[in-house]
């Protein structure tokens, strides 16, 4: 049973292959790997129910782009944009008449979950212009976009908001963008997964009970995701492997310092924070500031002090 | 040798005590613990060089406030503000004539490091008003505040900026606010450390070569910090302890799934991200959006597309 | 014909009354004014078609709360919150079974238009909790909330998004929050209008072709708004009145400086900006920074420089 | 006497020229105009005290770049960056040894005043790297940068912070970036002024008592600004001119609607807001949300409700 959490088919496949020691030859799973300039492409196709069960993912195509230099090189960034477009075109057919609804999933107030909302704010949205006196011409297809929010802030299942909007706007395709969990820090920020299976229960940073997929919406759903977090248990579990790989001794007999220095090598650069770090910082900074305010302006009450602060 | 990273004297003390199995009786280290409503207070005083060496912290007072309900209860928040003020008054004497410079350390563009800058934005700053026709009266002391930035964005050692401003504004006290690293997820967001030793080399999320302390500035320096991150190696190291505590078997003989489920209990709720997650998300969301833009608006170049997007 | 732009019934009424010189006695318009602590309340009821035509607003109730000290006094803020609740209860009946959908209208990326989205982020949303194992109890009613975005960023008419979500979530009441245009700078930031007529074509910062009202949605729609902008033509027009009120001379014969100093008295404290100032500042600051970067790091190209900057 | 507020030498010059009806021939003021691709360049040199008095600006060079398409065209943006670099090089000599301190003036919490802080966040800062093991090489000069804040939030005169930092870091040049006030909406967002006279009392969105200039700092000070606001009195005054230019009648005899429609043509697209619109929106949205919260969750107090909201 696959327990370690990952939203990436490429990682699920690595784990299965390792267990079975027969990479690229799992029944019902085809794998193709190639390189295009700065971008490494892995295309995993789940062709039957057997493959689906092994991988823990529905039948369909899972394209992973790895761009190690994305953060550092403008060329790599440009190649990544081009390659995403090219791979999307292998999954969907777009003409200037096509109407697409892009859905930015996730919580924009939580940095690591804000990929979808932020991506939507960079889209060229055209549907309202093409409905009227279309001065944009044939280069542009019909694009609309929503940021539905998350269950915790809307009180509504995300799929219900999407269904409602799909019924009113009648797009031919939905593209859903979401932040993913990876099992490796190395993939964060430089890996893009594109899939034609949509988003399915149990995956994503926020679990969703019903999938955001063709079964639910009646139209093709493309999912695009980027890993932005690794869960701490995965890091810890990998760390134990790292320690074991570097010692023949009983782990209990290693000193704390020895263990720590082995670990520092494997995960030294990362930070662990609560998921709601953004709101935590708001509260903590207000608490500290008001403690200082009360000490420095002695005769004022907390509520008087708060009325002097504009935010 | 103390290697595990913590900025909290209370945690350094716990680790020393555990090793020495003689809590509260370390030479040169006095510990006082009490409770005031929602707030647990631990006052550690390092009284001589021996204590300083054991704890790895300079001589002085380290007051830790723990407020488990800070995030959930408005009362706890109000008690925390009051207690910070009260404890500050045990370390510094404030009259309405006192001039204090509050320094918000850290990088405001990195959420987990933004405590100092955000706290400064909640201060009641009065120095400029009290210099002129002071309509504020005796309830207010003279407060000024700066956010110096971090070496990576200013190119200047933070202590040099503070020294320059101290020389021009001549405060009697500096209060430096900074985000801290803790060794325990449980302390994040609900613990405040106040100290009269300033901020010293090797501590803080960003290492600083010269301390921000009385030796450097010639006036009293109070440090106030809140832990906002745990480094991943600490989490991993603690996780191994957690696993060992729950098993008598050789760790190698436990299955991966068994290890993972033991770990999930101890660290299940946390996320690991790179420290620069804010900028990582900007880049990744732009990449995904432009990939979609290029696919949906086929005849446009990347640079044409970017000119259509306002941000 | 009423052309000067205002979304406030109280202002529309002032203008009509002034023209007709018979305040509080317009046919089909009842006006009630009273004070409750820090809050001035004006309740305008449009009772028939005649009144609707005169005021340029549909039949219904328009409650205006004016809280001059909202920005400066914590007490005033608390009274304002209480009074809004009290007035809402005169328009809608809420039990713990009532399901309400709150809609935050406006563009969160434009500061002056972000009232709705920001208000929604401060709501206590409960619908998802009350659907399951309701640990909240009878003190809480069922609240869900969406931020639909604006036509320019979604490509979809806002009313269509709301209709879709209403059909899926079936609330009994919609409360729509929006930023308003006022004709007076004095009302900005301290006036709240509550109405049971919803939001109707031609009003609001963004014109909307179809109303967000009971006719469109089939359920009661409460609109709550706060004025955040005055359009520049209104300021200019009022300024001419201000000049004329202070002079008997032909305006042409006044010198420029005389006119300017008369105007400075009436509007001296305000700033005029383009509506998209947020994105304008992004672009301008990037341009200036890169100009400096190119001058200071001479041998680098613009694209090399951009790859060194994280955002 | 020049009263209408502008920080742009090009506008001050236009006003003087109009009064004197002799453009380009004012004593002590040389003007050169040319075009370079998308950029219009006007170089005004104030050569003697007479010119300085006429223009109301110190002796020195004032270079204005106008880039009408800055917002819409990526090419125009690139030309603007290049031209700023080129013009800076006519005022200062940069080698890879030169040490420059860039100062981002203004209040980052007020959108229209945030140009300086935002520009600094886009700089390639190198001083700390070049001080150590310089892996950057000769293409980079030594750049450091600070965001000093404004008097209202620091309690310290900005010039004192800059002086303190200059004394500690000893740069050869200061480049100060600031948001400017223009007298024309048309210049907002697409005009850049570069000057070698620094920033002088009475100019800028925030008045400063002492200049930020060579006299104060002892080293060359370059000022770069972009107009981001027009003050409302200027808009109103210009509007009266616009009305008068379109009518021969006594302005009093025009109806209100006629005046308004004339004005709508000249300033129709702009919005007037208070300068602190960012904090105004925070407060107003919290007030509205809590009013709704109190109405929908009837048995809760305001303070209980606030404890349920994370921010």
mmCIF file of N, CA and C in Angstrom, chain B residues 89-143:
data_model
loop_
_atom_site.group_PDB
_atom_site.id
_atom_site.type_symbol
_atom_site.label_atom_id
_atom_site.label_comp_id
_atom_site.label_asym_id
_atom_site.label_seq_id
_atom_site.Cartn_x
_atom_site.Cartn_y
_atom_site.Cartn_z
ATOM 1 N N UNK B 89 9.454 45.875 31.659
ATOM 2 C CA UNK B 89 9.701 46.844 32.733
ATOM 3 C C UNK B 89 10.630 46.304 33.824
ATOM 4 N N UNK B 90 10.803 44.972 33.888
ATOM 5 C CA UNK B 90 11.791 44.436 34.847
ATOM 6 C C UNK B 90 13.212 44.608 34.301
ATOM 7 N N UNK B 91 13.331 44.822 32.978
ATOM 8 C CA UNK B 91 14.661 44.918 32.369
ATOM 9 C C UNK B 91 15.085 46.353 32.072
ATOM 10 N N UNK B 92 14.110 47.218 31.782
ATOM 11 C CA UNK B 92 14.442 48.614 31.460
ATOM 12 C C UNK B 92 13.512 49.555 32.211
ATOM 13 N N UNK B 93 14.023 50.755 32.498
ATOM 14 C CA UNK B 93 13.232 51.756 33.182
ATOM 15 C C UNK B 93 12.781 52.786 32.149
ATOM 16 N N UNK B 94 11.480 52.954 32.002
ATOM 17 C CA UNK B 94 10.938 53.877 31.010
ATOM 18 C C UNK B 94 10.237 55.029 31.721
ATOM 19 N N UNK B 95 10.592 56.277 31.384
ATOM 20 C CA UNK B 95 9.769 57.417 31.795
ATOM 21 C C UNK B 95 9.279 58.078 30.508
ATOM 22 N N UNK B 96 8.465 59.109 30.639
ATOM 23 C CA UNK B 96 7.988 59.747 29.406
ATOM 24 C C UNK B 96 9.113 60.487 28.687
ATOM 25 N N UNK B 97 10.278 60.641 29.324
ATOM 26 C CA UNK B 97 11.415 61.293 28.663
ATOM 27 C C UNK B 97 12.311 60.297 27.922
ATOM 28 N N UNK B 98 12.157 58.987 28.220
ATOM 29 C CA UNK B 98 13.045 57.975 27.624
ATOM 30 C C UNK B 98 12.884 57.938 26.103
ATOM 31 N N UNK B 99 14.019 57.843 25.398
ATOM 32 C CA UNK B 99 13.984 57.727 23.940
ATOM 33 C C UNK B 99 14.424 56.318 23.552
ATOM 34 N N UNK B 100 13.544 55.592 22.892
ATOM 35 C CA UNK B 100 13.822 54.205 22.517
ATOM 36 C C UNK B 100 13.836 54.072 21.001
ATOM 37 N N UNK B 101 14.811 53.333 20.491
ATOM 38 C CA UNK B 101 14.823 52.989 19.074
ATOM 39 C C UNK B 101 14.450 51.513 18.946
ATOM 40 N N UNK B 102 13.339 51.240 18.272
ATOM 41 C CA UNK B 102 12.938 49.855 18.036
ATOM 42 C C UNK B 102 13.424 49.449 16.647
ATOM 43 N N UNK B 103 14.067 48.283 16.562
ATOM 44 C CA UNK B 103 14.647 47.833 15.293
ATOM 45 C C UNK B 103 13.948 46.552 14.867
ATOM 46 N N UNK B 104 13.310 46.573 13.718
ATOM 47 C CA UNK B 104 12.617 45.387 13.197
ATOM 48 C C UNK B 104 13.550 44.610 12.290
ATOM 49 N N UNK B 105 14.197 43.568 12.828
ATOM 50 C CA UNK B 105 15.158 42.778 12.050
ATOM 51 C C UNK B 105 14.436 41.780 11.157
ATOM 52 N N UNK B 106 15.143 41.297 10.135
ATOM 53 C CA UNK B 106 14.583 40.250 9.280
ATOM 54 C C UNK B 106 14.162 40.791 7.923
ATOM 55 N N UNK B 107 13.765 39.869 7.066
ATOM 56 C CA UNK B 107 13.451 40.176 5.672
ATOM 57 C C UNK B 107 11.936 40.171 5.479
ATOM 58 N N UNK B 108 11.362 41.319 5.211
ATOM 59 C CA UNK B 108 9.910 41.400 5.144
ATOM 60 C C UNK B 108 9.337 40.635 3.954
ATOM 61 N N UNK B 109 10.176 40.309 2.955
ATOM 62 C CA UNK B 109 9.675 39.590 1.785
ATOM 63 C C UNK B 109 9.632 38.077 1.996
ATOM 64 N N UNK B 110 10.168 37.592 3.123
ATOM 65 C CA UNK B 110 10.113 36.166 3.440
ATOM 66 C C UNK B 110 9.195 36.003 4.649
ATOM 67 N N UNK B 111 8.047 35.392 4.426
ATOM 68 C CA UNK B 111 7.015 35.368 5.456
ATOM 69 C C UNK B 111 7.553 34.989 6.825
ATOM 70 N N UNK B 112 8.290 33.899 6.902
ATOM 71 C CA UNK B 112 8.716 33.410 8.220
ATOM 72 C C UNK B 112 9.763 34.309 8.866
ATOM 73 N N UNK B 113 10.329 35.237 8.109
ATOM 74 C CA UNK B 113 11.368 36.119 8.642
ATOM 75 C C UNK B 113 10.848 37.546 8.842
ATOM 76 N N UNK B 114 9.550 37.759 8.629
ATOM 77 C CA UNK B 114 9.002 39.118 8.587
ATOM 78 C C UNK B 114 8.486 39.612 9.937
ATOM 79 N N UNK B 115 8.716 38.848 11.004
ATOM 80 C CA UNK B 115 8.192 39.254 12.308
ATOM 81 C C UNK B 115 8.615 40.671 12.697
ATOM 82 N N UNK B 116 9.898 40.964 12.598
ATOM 83 C CA UNK B 116 10.410 42.274 13.017
ATOM 84 C C UNK B 116 9.791 43.415 12.220
ATOM 85 N N UNK B 117 9.885 43.370 10.882
ATOM 86 C CA UNK B 117 9.271 44.443 10.091
ATOM 87 C C UNK B 117 7.771 44.602 10.365
ATOM 88 N N UNK B 118 7.054 43.497 10.495
ATOM 89 C CA UNK B 118 5.618 43.591 10.735
ATOM 90 C C UNK B 118 5.322 44.161 12.124
ATOM 91 N N UNK B 119 6.113 43.781 13.117
ATOM 92 C CA UNK B 119 5.890 44.327 14.456
ATOM 93 C C UNK B 119 6.102 45.838 14.438
ATOM 94 N N UNK B 120 7.143 46.295 13.751
ATOM 95 C CA UNK B 120 7.407 47.740 13.697
ATOM 96 C C UNK B 120 6.214 48.489 13.107
ATOM 97 N N UNK B 121 5.540 47.867 12.130
ATOM 98 C CA UNK B 121 4.403 48.573 11.527
ATOM 99 C C UNK B 121 3.219 48.688 12.486
ATOM 100 N N UNK B 122 3.267 48.012 13.610
ATOM 101 C CA UNK B 122 2.216 48.129 14.621
ATOM 102 C C UNK B 122 2.618 48.973 15.830
ATOM 103 N N UNK B 123 3.773 49.613 15.750
ATOM 104 C CA UNK B 123 4.212 50.449 16.875
ATOM 105 C C UNK B 123 3.578 51.831 16.848
ATOM 106 N N UNK B 124 3.390 52.402 18.028
ATOM 107 C CA UNK B 124 2.990 53.808 18.120
ATOM 108 C C UNK B 124 4.275 54.643 18.214
ATOM 109 N N UNK B 125 4.683 55.200 17.087
ATOM 110 C CA UNK B 125 5.932 55.954 16.972
ATOM 111 C C UNK B 125 5.645 57.420 17.287
ATOM 112 N N UNK B 126 6.435 58.022 18.164
ATOM 113 C CA UNK B 126 6.093 59.349 18.677
ATOM 114 C C UNK B 126 7.223 60.364 18.616
ATOM 115 N N UNK B 127 8.427 59.920 18.342
ATOM 116 C CA UNK B 127 9.588 60.805 18.486
ATOM 117 C C UNK B 127 9.435 62.124 17.724
ATOM 118 N N UNK B 128 8.958 62.039 16.475
ATOM 119 C CA UNK B 128 8.833 63.238 15.639
ATOM 120 C C UNK B 128 7.781 64.194 16.196
ATOM 121 N N UNK B 129 6.775 63.655 16.866
ATOM 122 C CA UNK B 129 5.717 64.513 17.408
ATOM 123 C C UNK B 129 6.205 65.164 18.704
ATOM 124 N N UNK B 130 6.868 64.387 19.531
ATOM 125 C CA UNK B 130 7.344 64.930 20.798
ATOM 126 C C UNK B 130 8.485 65.939 20.612
ATOM 127 N N UNK B 131 9.153 65.888 19.458
ATOM 128 C CA UNK B 131 10.192 66.879 19.186
ATOM 129 C C UNK B 131 9.604 68.256 18.919
ATOM 130 N N UNK B 132 8.388 68.260 18.362
ATOM 131 C CA UNK B 132 7.782 69.549 18.024
ATOM 132 C C UNK B 132 6.849 69.995 19.143
ATOM 133 N N UNK B 133 5.713 70.484 18.748
ATOM 134 C CA UNK B 133 4.684 70.923 19.671
ATOM 135 C C UNK B 133 3.972 69.677 20.186
ATOM 136 N N UNK B 134 4.424 69.120 21.309
ATOM 137 C CA UNK B 134 3.982 67.801 21.758
ATOM 138 C C UNK B 134 2.533 67.795 22.254
ATOM 139 N N UNK B 135 1.604 67.403 21.375
ATOM 140 C CA UNK B 135 0.202 67.344 21.798
ATOM 141 C C UNK B 135 -0.126 65.984 22.422
ATOM 142 N N UNK B 136 0.874 65.099 22.497
ATOM 143 C CA UNK B 136 0.591 63.753 22.997
ATOM 144 C C UNK B 136 0.608 63.668 24.519
ATOM 145 N N UNK B 137 1.438 64.500 25.143
ATOM 146 C CA UNK B 137 1.453 64.519 26.607
ATOM 147 C C UNK B 137 2.289 63.421 27.230
ATOM 148 N N UNK B 138 2.208 63.338 28.548
ATOM 149 C CA UNK B 138 3.118 62.504 29.329
ATOM 150 C C UNK B 138 2.845 61.012 29.252
ATOM 151 N N UNK B 139 1.698 60.616 28.701
ATOM 152 C CA UNK B 139 1.428 59.179 28.609
ATOM 153 C C UNK B 139 2.363 58.496 27.624
ATOM 154 N N UNK B 140 2.925 59.284 26.729
ATOM 155 C CA UNK B 140 3.739 58.695 25.672
ATOM 156 C C UNK B 140 5.219 58.968 25.907
ATOM 157 N N UNK B 141 6.064 57.934 25.729
ATOM 158 C CA UNK B 141 7.504 58.192 25.738
ATOM 159 C C UNK B 141 7.957 58.403 24.293
ATOM 160 N N UNK B 142 9.239 58.675 24.115
ATOM 161 C CA UNK B 142 9.749 58.978 22.768
ATOM 162 C C UNK B 142 10.154 57.695 22.065
ATOM 163 N N UNK B 143 9.449 57.347 21.001
ATOM 164 C CA UNK B 143 9.722 56.099 20.301
ATOM 165 C C UNK B 143 10.068 56.385 18.854
#
